[in-house]
N, CA, C and O atoms as a GROMACS GRO file, in nm:
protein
  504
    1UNK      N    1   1.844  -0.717   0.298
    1UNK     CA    2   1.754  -0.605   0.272
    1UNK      C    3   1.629  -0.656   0.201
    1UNK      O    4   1.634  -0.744   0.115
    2UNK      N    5   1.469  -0.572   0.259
    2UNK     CA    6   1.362  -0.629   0.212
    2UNK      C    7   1.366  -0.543   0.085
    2UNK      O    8   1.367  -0.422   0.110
    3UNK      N    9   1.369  -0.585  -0.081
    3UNK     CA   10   1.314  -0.508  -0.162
    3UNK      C   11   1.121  -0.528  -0.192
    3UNK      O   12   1.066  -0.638  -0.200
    4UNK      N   13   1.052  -0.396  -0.205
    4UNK     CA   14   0.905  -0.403  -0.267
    4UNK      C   15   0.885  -0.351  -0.388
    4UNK      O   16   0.911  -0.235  -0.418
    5UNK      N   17   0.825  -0.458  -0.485
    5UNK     CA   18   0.803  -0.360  -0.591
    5UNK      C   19   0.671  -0.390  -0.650
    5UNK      O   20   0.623  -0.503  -0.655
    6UNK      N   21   0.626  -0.301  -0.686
    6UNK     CA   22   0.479  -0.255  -0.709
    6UNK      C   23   0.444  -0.236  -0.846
    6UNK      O   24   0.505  -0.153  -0.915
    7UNK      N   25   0.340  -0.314  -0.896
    7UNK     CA   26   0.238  -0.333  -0.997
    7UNK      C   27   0.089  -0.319  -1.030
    7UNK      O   28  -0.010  -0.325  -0.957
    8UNK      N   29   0.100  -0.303  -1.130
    8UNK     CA   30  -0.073  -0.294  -1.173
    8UNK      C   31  -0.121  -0.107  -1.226
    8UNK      O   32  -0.223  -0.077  -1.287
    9UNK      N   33  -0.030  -0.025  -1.186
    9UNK     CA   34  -0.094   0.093  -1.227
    9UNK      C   35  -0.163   0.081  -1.341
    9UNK      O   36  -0.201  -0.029  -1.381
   10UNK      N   37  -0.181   0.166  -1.391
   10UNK     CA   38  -0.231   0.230  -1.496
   10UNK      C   39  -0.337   0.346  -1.529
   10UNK      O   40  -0.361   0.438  -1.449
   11UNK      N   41  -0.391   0.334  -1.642
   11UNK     CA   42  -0.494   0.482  -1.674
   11UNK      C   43  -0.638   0.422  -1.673
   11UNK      O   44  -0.668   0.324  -1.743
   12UNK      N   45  -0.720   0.480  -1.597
   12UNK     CA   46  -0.868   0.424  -1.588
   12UNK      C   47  -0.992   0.528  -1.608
   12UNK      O   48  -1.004   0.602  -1.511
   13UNK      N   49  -1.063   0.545  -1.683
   13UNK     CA   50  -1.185   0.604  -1.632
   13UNK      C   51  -1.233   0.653  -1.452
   13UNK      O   52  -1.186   0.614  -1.345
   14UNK      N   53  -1.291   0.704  -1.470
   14UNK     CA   54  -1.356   0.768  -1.275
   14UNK      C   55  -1.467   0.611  -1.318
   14UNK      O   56  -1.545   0.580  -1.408
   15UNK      N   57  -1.426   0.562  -1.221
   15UNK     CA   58  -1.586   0.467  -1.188
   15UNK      C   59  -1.520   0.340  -1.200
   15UNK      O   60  -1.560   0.237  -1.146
   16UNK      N   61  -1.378   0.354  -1.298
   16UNK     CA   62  -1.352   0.202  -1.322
   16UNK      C   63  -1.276   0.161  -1.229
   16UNK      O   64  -1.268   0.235  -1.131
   17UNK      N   65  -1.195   0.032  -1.226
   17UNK     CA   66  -1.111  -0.041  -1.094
   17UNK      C   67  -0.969  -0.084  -1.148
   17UNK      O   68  -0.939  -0.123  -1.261
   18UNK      N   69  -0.900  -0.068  -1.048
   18UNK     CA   70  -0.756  -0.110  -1.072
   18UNK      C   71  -0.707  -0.193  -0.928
   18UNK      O   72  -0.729  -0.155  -0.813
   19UNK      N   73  -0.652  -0.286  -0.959
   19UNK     CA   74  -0.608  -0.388  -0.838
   19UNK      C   75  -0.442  -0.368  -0.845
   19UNK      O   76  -0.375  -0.419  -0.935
   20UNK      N   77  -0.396  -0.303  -0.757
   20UNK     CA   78  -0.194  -0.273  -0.741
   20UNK      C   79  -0.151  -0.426  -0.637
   20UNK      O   80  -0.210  -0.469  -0.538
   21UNK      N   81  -0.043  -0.472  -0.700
   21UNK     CA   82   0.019  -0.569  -0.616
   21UNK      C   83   0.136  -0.525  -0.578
   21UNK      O   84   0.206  -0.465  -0.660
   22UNK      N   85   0.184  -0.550  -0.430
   22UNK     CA   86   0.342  -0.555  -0.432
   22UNK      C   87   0.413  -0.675  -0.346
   22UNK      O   88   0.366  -0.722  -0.242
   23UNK      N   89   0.535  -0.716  -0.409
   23UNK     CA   90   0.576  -0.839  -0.409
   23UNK      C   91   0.724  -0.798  -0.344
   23UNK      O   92   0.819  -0.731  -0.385
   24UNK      N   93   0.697  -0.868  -0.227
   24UNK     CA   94   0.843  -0.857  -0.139
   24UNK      C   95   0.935  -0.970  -0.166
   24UNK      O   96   0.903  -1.089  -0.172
   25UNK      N   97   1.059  -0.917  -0.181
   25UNK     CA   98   1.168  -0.969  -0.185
   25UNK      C   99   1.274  -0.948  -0.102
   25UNK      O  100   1.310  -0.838  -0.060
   26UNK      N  101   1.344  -1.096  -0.067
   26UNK     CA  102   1.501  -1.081  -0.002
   26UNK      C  103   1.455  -1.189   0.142
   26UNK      O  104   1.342  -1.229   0.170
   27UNK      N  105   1.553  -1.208   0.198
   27UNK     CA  106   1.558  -1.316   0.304
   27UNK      C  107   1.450  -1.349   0.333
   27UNK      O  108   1.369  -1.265   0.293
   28UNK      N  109   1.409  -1.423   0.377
   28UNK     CA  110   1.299  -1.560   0.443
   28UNK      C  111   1.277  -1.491   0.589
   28UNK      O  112   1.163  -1.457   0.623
   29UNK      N  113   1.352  -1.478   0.647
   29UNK     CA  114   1.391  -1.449   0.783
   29UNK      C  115   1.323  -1.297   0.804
   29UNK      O  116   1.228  -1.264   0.874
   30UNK      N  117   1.406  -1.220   0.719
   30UNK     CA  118   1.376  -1.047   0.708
   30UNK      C  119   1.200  -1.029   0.652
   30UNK      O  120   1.120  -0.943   0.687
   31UNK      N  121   1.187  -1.100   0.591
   31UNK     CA  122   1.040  -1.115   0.542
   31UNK      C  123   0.910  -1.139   0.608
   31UNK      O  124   0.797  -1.090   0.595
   32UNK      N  125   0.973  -1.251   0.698
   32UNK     CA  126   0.919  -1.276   0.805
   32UNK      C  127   0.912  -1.186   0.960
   32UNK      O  128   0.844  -1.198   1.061
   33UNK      N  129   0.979  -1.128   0.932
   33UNK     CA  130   0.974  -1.028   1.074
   33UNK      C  131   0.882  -0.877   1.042
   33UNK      O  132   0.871  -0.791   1.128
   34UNK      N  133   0.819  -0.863   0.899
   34UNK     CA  134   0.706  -0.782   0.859
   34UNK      C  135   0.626  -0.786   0.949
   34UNK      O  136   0.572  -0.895   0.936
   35UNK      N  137   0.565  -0.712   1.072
   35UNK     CA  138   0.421  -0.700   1.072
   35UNK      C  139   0.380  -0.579   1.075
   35UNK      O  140   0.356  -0.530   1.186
   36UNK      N  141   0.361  -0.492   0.940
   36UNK     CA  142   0.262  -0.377   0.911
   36UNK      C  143   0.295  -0.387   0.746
   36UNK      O  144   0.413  -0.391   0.712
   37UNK      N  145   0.204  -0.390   0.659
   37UNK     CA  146   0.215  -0.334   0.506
   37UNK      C  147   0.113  -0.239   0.527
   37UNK      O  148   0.029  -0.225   0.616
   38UNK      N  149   0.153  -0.147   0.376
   38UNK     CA  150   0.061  -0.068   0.392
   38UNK      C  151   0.085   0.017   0.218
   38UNK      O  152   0.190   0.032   0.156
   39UNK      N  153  -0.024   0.051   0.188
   39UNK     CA  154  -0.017   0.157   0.078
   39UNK      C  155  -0.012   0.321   0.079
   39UNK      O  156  -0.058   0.367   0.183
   40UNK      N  157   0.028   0.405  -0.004
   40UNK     CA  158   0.059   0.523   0.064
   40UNK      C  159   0.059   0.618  -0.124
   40UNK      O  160   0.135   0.594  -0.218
   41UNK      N  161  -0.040   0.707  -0.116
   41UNK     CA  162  -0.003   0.799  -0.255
   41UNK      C  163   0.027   0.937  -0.222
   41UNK      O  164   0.010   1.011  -0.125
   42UNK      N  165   0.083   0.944  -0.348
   42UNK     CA  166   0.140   1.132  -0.332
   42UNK      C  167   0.072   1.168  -0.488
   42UNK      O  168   0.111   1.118  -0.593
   43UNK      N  169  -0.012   1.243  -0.477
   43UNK     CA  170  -0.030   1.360  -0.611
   43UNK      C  171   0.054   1.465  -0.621
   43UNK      O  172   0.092   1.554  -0.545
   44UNK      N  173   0.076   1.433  -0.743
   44UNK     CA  174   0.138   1.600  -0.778
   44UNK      C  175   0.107   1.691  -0.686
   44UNK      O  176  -0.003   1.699  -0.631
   45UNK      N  177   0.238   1.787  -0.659
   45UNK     CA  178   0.222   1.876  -0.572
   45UNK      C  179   0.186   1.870  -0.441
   45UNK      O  180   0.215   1.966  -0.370
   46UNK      N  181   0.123   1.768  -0.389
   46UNK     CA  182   0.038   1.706  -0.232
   46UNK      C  183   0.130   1.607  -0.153
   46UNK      O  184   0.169   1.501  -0.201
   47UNK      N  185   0.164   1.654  -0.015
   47UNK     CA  186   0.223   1.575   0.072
   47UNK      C  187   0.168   1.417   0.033
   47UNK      O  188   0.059   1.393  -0.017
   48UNK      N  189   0.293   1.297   0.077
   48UNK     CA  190   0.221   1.146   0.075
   48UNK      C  191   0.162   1.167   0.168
   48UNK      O  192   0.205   1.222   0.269
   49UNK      N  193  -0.012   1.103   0.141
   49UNK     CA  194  -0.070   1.046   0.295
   49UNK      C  195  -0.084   0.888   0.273
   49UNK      O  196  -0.047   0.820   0.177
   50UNK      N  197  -0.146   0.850   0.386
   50UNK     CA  198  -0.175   0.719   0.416
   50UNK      C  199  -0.292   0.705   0.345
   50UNK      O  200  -0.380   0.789   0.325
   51UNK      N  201  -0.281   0.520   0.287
   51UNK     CA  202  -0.411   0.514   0.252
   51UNK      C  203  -0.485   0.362   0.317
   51UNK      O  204  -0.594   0.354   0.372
   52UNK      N  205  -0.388   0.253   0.291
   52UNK     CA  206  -0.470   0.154   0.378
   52UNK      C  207  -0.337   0.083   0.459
   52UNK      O  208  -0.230   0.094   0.399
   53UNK      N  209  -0.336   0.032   0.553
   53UNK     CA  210  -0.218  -0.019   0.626
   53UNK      C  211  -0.330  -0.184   0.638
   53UNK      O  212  -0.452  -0.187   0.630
   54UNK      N  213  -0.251  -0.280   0.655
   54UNK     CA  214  -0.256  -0.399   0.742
   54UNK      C  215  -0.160  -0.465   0.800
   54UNK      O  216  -0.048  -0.471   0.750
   55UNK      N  217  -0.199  -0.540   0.945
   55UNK     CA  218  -0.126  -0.591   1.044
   55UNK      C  219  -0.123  -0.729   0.968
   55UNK      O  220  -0.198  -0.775   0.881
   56UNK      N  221   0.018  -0.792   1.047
   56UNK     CA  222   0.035  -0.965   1.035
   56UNK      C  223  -0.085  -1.036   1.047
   56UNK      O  224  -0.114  -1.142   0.993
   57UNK      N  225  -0.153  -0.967   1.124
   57UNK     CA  226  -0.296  -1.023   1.210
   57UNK      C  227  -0.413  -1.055   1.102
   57UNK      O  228  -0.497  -1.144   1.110
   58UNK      N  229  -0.388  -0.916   0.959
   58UNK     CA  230  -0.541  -0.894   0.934
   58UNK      C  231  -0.552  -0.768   0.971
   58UNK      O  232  -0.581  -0.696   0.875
   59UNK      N  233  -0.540  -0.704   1.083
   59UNK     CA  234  -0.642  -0.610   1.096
   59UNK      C  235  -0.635  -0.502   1.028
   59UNK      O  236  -0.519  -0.465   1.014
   60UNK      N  237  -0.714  -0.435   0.980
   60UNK     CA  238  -0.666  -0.348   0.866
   60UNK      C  239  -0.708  -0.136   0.890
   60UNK      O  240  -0.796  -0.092   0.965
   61UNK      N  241  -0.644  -0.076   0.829
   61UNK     CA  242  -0.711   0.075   0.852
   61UNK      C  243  -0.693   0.150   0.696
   61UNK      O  244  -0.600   0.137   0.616
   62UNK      N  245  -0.798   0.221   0.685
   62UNK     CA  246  -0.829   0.330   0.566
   62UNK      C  247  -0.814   0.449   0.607
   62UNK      O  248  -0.838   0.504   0.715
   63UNK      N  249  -0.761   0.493   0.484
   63UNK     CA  250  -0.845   0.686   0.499
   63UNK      C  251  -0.975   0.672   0.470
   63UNK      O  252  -1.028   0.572   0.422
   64UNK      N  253  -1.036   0.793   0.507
   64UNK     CA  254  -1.121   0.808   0.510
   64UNK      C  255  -1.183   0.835   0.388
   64UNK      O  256  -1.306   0.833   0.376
   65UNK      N  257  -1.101   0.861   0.289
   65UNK     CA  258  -1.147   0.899   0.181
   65UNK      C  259  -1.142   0.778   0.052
   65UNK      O  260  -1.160   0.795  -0.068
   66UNK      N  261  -1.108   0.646   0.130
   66UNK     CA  262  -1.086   0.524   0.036
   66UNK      C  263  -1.192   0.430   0.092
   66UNK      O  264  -1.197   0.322   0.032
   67UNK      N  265  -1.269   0.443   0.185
   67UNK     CA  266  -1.331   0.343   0.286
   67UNK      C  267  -1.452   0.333   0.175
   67UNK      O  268  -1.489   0.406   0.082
   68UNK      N  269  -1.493   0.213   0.225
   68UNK     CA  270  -1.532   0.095   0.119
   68UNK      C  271  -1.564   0.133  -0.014
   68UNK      O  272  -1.675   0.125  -0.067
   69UNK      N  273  -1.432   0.185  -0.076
   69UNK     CA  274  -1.409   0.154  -0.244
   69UNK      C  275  -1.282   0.083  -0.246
   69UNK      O  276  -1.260   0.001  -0.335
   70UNK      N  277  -1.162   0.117  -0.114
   70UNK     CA  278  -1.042   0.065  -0.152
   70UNK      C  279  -1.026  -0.083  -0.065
   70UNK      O  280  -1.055  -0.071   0.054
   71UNK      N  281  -0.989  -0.203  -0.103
   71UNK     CA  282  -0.959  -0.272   0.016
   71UNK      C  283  -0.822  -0.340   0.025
   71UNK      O  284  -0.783  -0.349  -0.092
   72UNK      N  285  -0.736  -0.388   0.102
   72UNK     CA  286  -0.631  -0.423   0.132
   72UNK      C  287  -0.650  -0.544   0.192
   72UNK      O  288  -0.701  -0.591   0.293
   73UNK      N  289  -0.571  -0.588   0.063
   73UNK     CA  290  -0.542  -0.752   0.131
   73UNK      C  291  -0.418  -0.808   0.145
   73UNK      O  292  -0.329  -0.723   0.150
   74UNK      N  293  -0.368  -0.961   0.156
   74UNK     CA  294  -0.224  -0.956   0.165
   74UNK      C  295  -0.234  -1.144   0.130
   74UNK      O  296  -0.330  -1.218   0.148
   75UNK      N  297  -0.083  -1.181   0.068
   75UNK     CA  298  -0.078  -1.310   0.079
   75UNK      C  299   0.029  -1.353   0.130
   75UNK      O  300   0.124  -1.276   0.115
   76UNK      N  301   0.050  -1.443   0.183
   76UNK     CA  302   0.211  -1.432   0.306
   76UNK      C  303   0.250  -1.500   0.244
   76UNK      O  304   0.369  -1.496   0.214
   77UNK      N  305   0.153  -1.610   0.191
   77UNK     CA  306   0.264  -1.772   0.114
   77UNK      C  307   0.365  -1.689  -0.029
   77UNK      O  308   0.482  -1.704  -0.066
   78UNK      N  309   0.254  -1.602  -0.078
   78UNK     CA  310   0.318  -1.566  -0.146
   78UNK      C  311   0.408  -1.421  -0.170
   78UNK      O  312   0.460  -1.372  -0.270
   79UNK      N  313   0.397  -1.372  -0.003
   79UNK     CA  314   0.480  -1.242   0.019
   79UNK      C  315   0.439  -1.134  -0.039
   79UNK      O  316   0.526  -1.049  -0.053
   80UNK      N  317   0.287  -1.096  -0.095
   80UNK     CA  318   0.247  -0.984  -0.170
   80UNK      C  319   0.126  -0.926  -0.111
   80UNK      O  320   0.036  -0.985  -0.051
   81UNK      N  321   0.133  -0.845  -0.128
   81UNK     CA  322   0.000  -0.735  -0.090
   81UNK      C  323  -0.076  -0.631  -0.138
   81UNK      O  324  -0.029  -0.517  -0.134
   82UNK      N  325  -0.193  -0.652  -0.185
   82UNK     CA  326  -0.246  -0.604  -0.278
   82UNK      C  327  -0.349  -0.470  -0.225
   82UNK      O  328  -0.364  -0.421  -0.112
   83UNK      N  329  -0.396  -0.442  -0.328
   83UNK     CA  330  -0.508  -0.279  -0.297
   83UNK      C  331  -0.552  -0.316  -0.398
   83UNK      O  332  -0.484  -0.313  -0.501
   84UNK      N  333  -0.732  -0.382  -0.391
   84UNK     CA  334  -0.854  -0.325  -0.490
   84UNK      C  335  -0.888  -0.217  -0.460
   84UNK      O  336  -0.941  -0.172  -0.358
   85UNK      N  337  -0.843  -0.151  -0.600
   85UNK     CA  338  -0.970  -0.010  -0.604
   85UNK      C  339  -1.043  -0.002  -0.708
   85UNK      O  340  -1.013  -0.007  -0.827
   86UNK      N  341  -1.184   0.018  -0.631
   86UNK     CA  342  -1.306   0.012  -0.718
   86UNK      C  343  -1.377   0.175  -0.690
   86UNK      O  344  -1.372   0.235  -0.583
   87UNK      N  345  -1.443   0.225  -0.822
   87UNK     CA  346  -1.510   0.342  -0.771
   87UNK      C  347  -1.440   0.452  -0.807
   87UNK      O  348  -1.465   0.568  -0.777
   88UNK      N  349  -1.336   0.402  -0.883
   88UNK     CA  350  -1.214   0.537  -0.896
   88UNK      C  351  -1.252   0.639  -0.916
   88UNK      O  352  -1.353   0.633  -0.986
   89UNK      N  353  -1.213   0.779  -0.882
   89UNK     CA  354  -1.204   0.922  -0.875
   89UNK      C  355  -1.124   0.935  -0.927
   89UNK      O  356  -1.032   0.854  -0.931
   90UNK      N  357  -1.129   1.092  -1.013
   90UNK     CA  358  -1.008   1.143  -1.038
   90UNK      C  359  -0.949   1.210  -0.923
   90UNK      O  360  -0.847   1.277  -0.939
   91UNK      N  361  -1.003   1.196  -0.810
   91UNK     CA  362  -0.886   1.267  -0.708
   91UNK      C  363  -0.815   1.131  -0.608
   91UNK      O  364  -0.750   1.132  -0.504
   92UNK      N  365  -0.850   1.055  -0.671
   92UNK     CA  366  -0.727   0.918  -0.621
   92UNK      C  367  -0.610   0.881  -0.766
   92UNK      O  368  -0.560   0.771  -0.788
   93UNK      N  369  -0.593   0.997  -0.842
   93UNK     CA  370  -0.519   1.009  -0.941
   93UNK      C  371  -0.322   1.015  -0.827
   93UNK      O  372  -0.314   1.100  -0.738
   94UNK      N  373  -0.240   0.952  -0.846
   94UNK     CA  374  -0.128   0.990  -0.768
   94UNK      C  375  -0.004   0.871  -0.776
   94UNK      O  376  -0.015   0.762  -0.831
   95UNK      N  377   0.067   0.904  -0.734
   95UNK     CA  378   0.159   0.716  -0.730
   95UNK      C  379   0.145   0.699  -0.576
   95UNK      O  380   0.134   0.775  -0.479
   96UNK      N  381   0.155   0.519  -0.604
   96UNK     CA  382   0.115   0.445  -0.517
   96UNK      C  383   0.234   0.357  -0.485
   96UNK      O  384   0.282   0.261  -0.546
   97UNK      N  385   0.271   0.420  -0.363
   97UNK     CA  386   0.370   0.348  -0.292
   97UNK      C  387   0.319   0.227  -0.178
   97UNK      O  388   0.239   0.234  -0.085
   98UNK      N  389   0.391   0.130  -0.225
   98UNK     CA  390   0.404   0.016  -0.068
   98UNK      C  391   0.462   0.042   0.041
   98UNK      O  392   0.508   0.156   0.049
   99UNK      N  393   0.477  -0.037   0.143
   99UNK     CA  394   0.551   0.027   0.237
   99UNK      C  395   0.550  -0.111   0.304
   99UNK      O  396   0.465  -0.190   0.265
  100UNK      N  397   0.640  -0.150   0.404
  100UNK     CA  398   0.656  -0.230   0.494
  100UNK      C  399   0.736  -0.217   0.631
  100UNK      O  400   0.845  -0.162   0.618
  101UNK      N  401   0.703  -0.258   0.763
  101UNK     CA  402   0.794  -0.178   0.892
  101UNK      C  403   0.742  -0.286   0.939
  101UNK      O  404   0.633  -0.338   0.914
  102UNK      N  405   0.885  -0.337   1.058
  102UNK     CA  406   0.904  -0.449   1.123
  102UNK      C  407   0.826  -0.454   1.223
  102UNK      O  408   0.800  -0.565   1.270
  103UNK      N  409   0.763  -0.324   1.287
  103UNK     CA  410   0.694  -0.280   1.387
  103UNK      C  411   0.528  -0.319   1.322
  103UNK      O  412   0.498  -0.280   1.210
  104UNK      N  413   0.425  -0.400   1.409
  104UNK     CA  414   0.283  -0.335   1.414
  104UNK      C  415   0.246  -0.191   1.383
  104UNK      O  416   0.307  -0.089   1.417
  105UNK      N  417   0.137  -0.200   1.315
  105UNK     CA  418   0.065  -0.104   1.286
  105UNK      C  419   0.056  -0.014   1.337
  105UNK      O  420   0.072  -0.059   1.450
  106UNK      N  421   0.039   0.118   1.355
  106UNK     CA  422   0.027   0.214   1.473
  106UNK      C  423  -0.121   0.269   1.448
  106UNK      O  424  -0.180   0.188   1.377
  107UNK      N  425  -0.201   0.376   1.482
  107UNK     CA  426  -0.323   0.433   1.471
  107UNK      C  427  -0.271   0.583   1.382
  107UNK      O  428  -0.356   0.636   1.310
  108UNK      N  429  -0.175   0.627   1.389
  108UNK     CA  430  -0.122   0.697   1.290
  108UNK      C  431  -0.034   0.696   1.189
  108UNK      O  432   0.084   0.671   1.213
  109UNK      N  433  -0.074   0.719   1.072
  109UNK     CA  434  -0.009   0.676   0.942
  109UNK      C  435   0.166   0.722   0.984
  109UNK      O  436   0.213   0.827   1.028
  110UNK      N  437   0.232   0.588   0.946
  110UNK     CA  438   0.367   0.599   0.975
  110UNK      C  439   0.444   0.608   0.828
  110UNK      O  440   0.458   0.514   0.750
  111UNK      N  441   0.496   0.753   0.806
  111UNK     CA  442   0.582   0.766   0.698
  111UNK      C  443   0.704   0.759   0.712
  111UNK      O  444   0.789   0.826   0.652
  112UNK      N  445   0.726   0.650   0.819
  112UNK     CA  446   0.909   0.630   0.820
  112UNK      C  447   0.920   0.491   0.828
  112UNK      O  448   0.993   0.439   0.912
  113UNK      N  449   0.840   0.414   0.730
  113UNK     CA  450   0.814   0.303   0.773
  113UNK      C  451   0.938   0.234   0.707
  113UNK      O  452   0.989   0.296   0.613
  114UNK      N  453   1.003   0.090   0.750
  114UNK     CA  454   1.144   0.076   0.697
  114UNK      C  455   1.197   0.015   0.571
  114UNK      O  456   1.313  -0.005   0.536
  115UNK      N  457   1.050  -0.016   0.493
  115UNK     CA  458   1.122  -0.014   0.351
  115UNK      C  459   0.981   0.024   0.323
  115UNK      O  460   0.876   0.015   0.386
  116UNK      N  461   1.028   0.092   0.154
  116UNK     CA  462   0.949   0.126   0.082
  116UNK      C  463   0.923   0.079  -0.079
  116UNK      O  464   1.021   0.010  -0.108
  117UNK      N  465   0.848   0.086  -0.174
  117UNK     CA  466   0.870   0.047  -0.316
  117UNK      C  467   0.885   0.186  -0.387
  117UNK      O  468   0.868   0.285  -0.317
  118UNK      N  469   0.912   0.199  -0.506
  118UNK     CA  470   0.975   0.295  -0.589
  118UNK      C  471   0.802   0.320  -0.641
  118UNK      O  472   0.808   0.386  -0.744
  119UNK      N  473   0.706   0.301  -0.617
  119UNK     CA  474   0.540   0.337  -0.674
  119UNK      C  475   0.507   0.276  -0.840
  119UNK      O  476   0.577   0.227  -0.929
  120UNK      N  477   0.369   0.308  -0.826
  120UNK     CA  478   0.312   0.268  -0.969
  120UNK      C  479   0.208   0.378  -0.965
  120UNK      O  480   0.132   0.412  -0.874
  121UNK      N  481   0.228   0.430  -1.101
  121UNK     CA  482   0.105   0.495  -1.128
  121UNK      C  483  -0.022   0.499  -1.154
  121UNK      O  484  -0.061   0.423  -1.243
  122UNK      N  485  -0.130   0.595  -1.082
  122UNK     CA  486  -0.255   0.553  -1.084
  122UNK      C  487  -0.333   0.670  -1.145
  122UNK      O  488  -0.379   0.760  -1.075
  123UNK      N  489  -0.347   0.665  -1.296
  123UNK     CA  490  -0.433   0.806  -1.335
  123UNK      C  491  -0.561   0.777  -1.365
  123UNK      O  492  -0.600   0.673  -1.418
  124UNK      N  493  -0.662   0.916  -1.315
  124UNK     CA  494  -0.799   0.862  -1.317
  124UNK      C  495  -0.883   0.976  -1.395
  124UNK      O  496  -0.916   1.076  -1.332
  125UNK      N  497  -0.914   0.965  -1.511
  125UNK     CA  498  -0.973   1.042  -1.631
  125UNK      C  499  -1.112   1.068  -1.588
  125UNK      O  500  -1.188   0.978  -1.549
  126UNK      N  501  -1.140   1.175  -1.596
  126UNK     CA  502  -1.333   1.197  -1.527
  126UNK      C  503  -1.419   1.190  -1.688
  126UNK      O  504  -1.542   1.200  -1.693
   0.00000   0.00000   0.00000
């Protein structure tokens, strides 16, 4: 089993930046058969949506409402995948879940993706 667990929340000002990592664990093999990560928040009270996904490849997708403040990157050597966010809002206030599915990326945010992390919190003070 792949475990993800996720770092970096915390409490920021609107304007300031927070960088979340998450660091996969468990077989070599199972780890390796990843191709989609992706980040995903839920606010209080508000369905999770999608926020940035990337392929094995690189190729990467945003909401629309994170595009160029949030970016998604990934390191394979070292099995982690990160989200700069710069520009913070208080309405990107929410926890921030990882996500990982053995399957490529799709063009629609996939919330059944086959493992997930337990989130980190992201509060954003105006």
């Amino acid at each position: 089993q792949v475990q993800l667990v996720e770092s970096g929340g915390g409490s920021v000002q609107a304007g300031g930046s927070l960088r979340l990592s998450c660091a996969a664990f468990g077989p070599t093999y199972k780890i390796d058969w990843i191709d989609c990560m992706g980040w995903f928040r839920q606010a209080p009270g508000k369905e999770r949506e999608g926020v940035a996904t990337i392929d094995r490849d690189g190729t990467t997708k945003y909401a629309d409402s994170v595009k160029g403040r949030f970016t998604i990157s990934q390191d394979n050597a070292k099995n982690t995948l990160y989200l700069q966010m710069n520009s913070l809002k208080p309405e990107d206030t929410a926890m921030y879940y990882c996500a990982a599915d053995l399957a490529y990326c799709s063009e629609l945010w996939n919330y059944d993706m086959d493992y997930w992390g337990k989130g980190t919190l992201v509060t954003i003070s105006s």
